[in-house]
C-alpha positions as a printed Julia matrix, in Angstrom:
113×3 Matrix{Float64}:
   6.8   -12.32   18.42
   4.34   -9.37   17.89
   7.25   -7.06   17.35
   8.16   -9.49   14.37
   4.88   -9.38   12.73
   4.83   -5.78   13.06
   8.18   -5.3    11.51
   7.09   -7.69    8.73
   3.96   -5.93    7.9
   5.98   -2.39    7.95
   8.76   -3.95    5.45
   6.35   -5.57    3.15
   4.02   -2.35    2.75
   7.01   -0.16    2.06
   8.28   -2.44   -0.9
   4.84   -2.71   -2.07
   4.15    0.68   -2.67
   7.7     1.95   -3.35
   8.54    2.78   -6.8
  12.43    2.25   -6.68
  13.37   -1.07   -4.89
  16.22   -3.35   -4.83
  19.79   -3.41   -3.44
  20.13    0.22   -3.94
  17.42    1.08   -1.42
  18.3    -1.71    0.78
  22.13    0.08    1.13
  20.39    3.33    2.08
  21.46    5.09   -1.41
  19.24    8.28   -1.49
  17.62    9.61   -4.78
  18.69   13.15   -5.59
  16.56   13.85   -8.62
  13.21   12.38   -8.63
  11.2    11.51  -11.63
   7.24   10.97  -12.46
   6.55    7.24  -11.61
   3.3     7.6   -13.31
   2.15    8.15  -16.76
  -1.34    8.5   -18.6
  -2.65    5.44  -20.57
  -6.08    4.19  -21.77
  -5.5     1.16  -19.68
  -3.42    0.51  -16.21
  -0.59   -1.43  -16.15
   3.11   -1.55  -15.1
   6.8    -1.44  -16.56
   9.61   -2.8   -14.59
  13.07   -1.85  -15.42
  16.24   -3.29  -13.8
  18.82   -0.26  -13.35
  22.4    -0.16  -12.69
  24.01    3.16  -10.95
  27.42    4.3   -11.05
  29.57    5.83   -8.28
  28.48    9.24   -9.54
  25.09    8.3    -9.05
  24.14    8.45  -12.79
  21.91    5.56  -14.17
  24.1     3.77  -16.59
  21.68    0.72  -17.57
  18.2     0.43  -17.61
  16.64   -3.07  -19.08
  13.14   -3.74  -19.27
  11.88   -6.96  -17.21
   9.58   -8.38  -19.78
   8.1   -11.02  -17.18
   7.3    -8.58  -14.49
   5.76   -5.9   -16.86
   2.19   -5.91  -18.05
   2.65   -3.03  -21.22
   3.92   -3.92  -24.31
   3.68   -0.78  -26.05
   7.16    0.34  -27.37
   6.22    3.95  -27.12
   5.71    3.94  -23.45
   8.65    1.68  -23.06
  10.9     3.97  -24.6
   9.72    7.0   -23.12
  10.08    5.46  -19.55
  13.47    3.92  -20.39
  14.6     7.53  -21.77
  13.03    9.24  -18.65
  15.02    6.98  -16.18
  18.33    7.25  -18.03
  18.38   11.01  -18.29
  16.6    12.33  -15.39
  16.74    9.73  -12.27
  19.89   10.76  -10.01
  21.21    9.09   -7.14
  23.67   10.21   -4.2
  27.18    9.86   -5.52
  29.87    8.22   -3.36
  32.67    5.96   -3.47
  31.13    3.64   -0.71
  28.66    2.35   -2.64
  29.33   -0.55   -5.1
  30.52    0.66   -8.68
  27.48   -0.95  -10.4
  24.64   -0.5    -7.84
  21.7    -2.43   -8.65
  18.1    -1.52   -8.03
  14.51   -1.92   -9.72
  12.28    1.01  -11.06
   8.54    0.59  -11.31
   6.67    2.9   -13.78
   2.93    2.87  -13.61
   0.55    3.48  -16.44
  -2.77    5.07  -14.69
  -6.36    5.82  -16.72
  -6.68    9.69  -16.7
  -9.91   10.65  -14.74
 -12.38   12.85  -17.01
């Protein structure tokens, strides 16, 4: 029973702090080209995007999940979406689903002066 709680705690702590989550991570697909998952802003908050990745490892769809996001600035939404679509790359392979789904969380942080 102790082992079960240890396993559960480790899994929850990893999923809380990870920036990419969902089916794509559960299936063990590796990220080949990382991006900065934070950006400076006057207030803190999060933008959460649902992504789909093709067999080549390219992000082909990126949709904002409004119900999970706390930022409504269109500027930051477009910049984050563009960054995900153009620079985030995953491991290629035919062993993965044609449209592999995942979640990307972008965090706004207040810069320290």
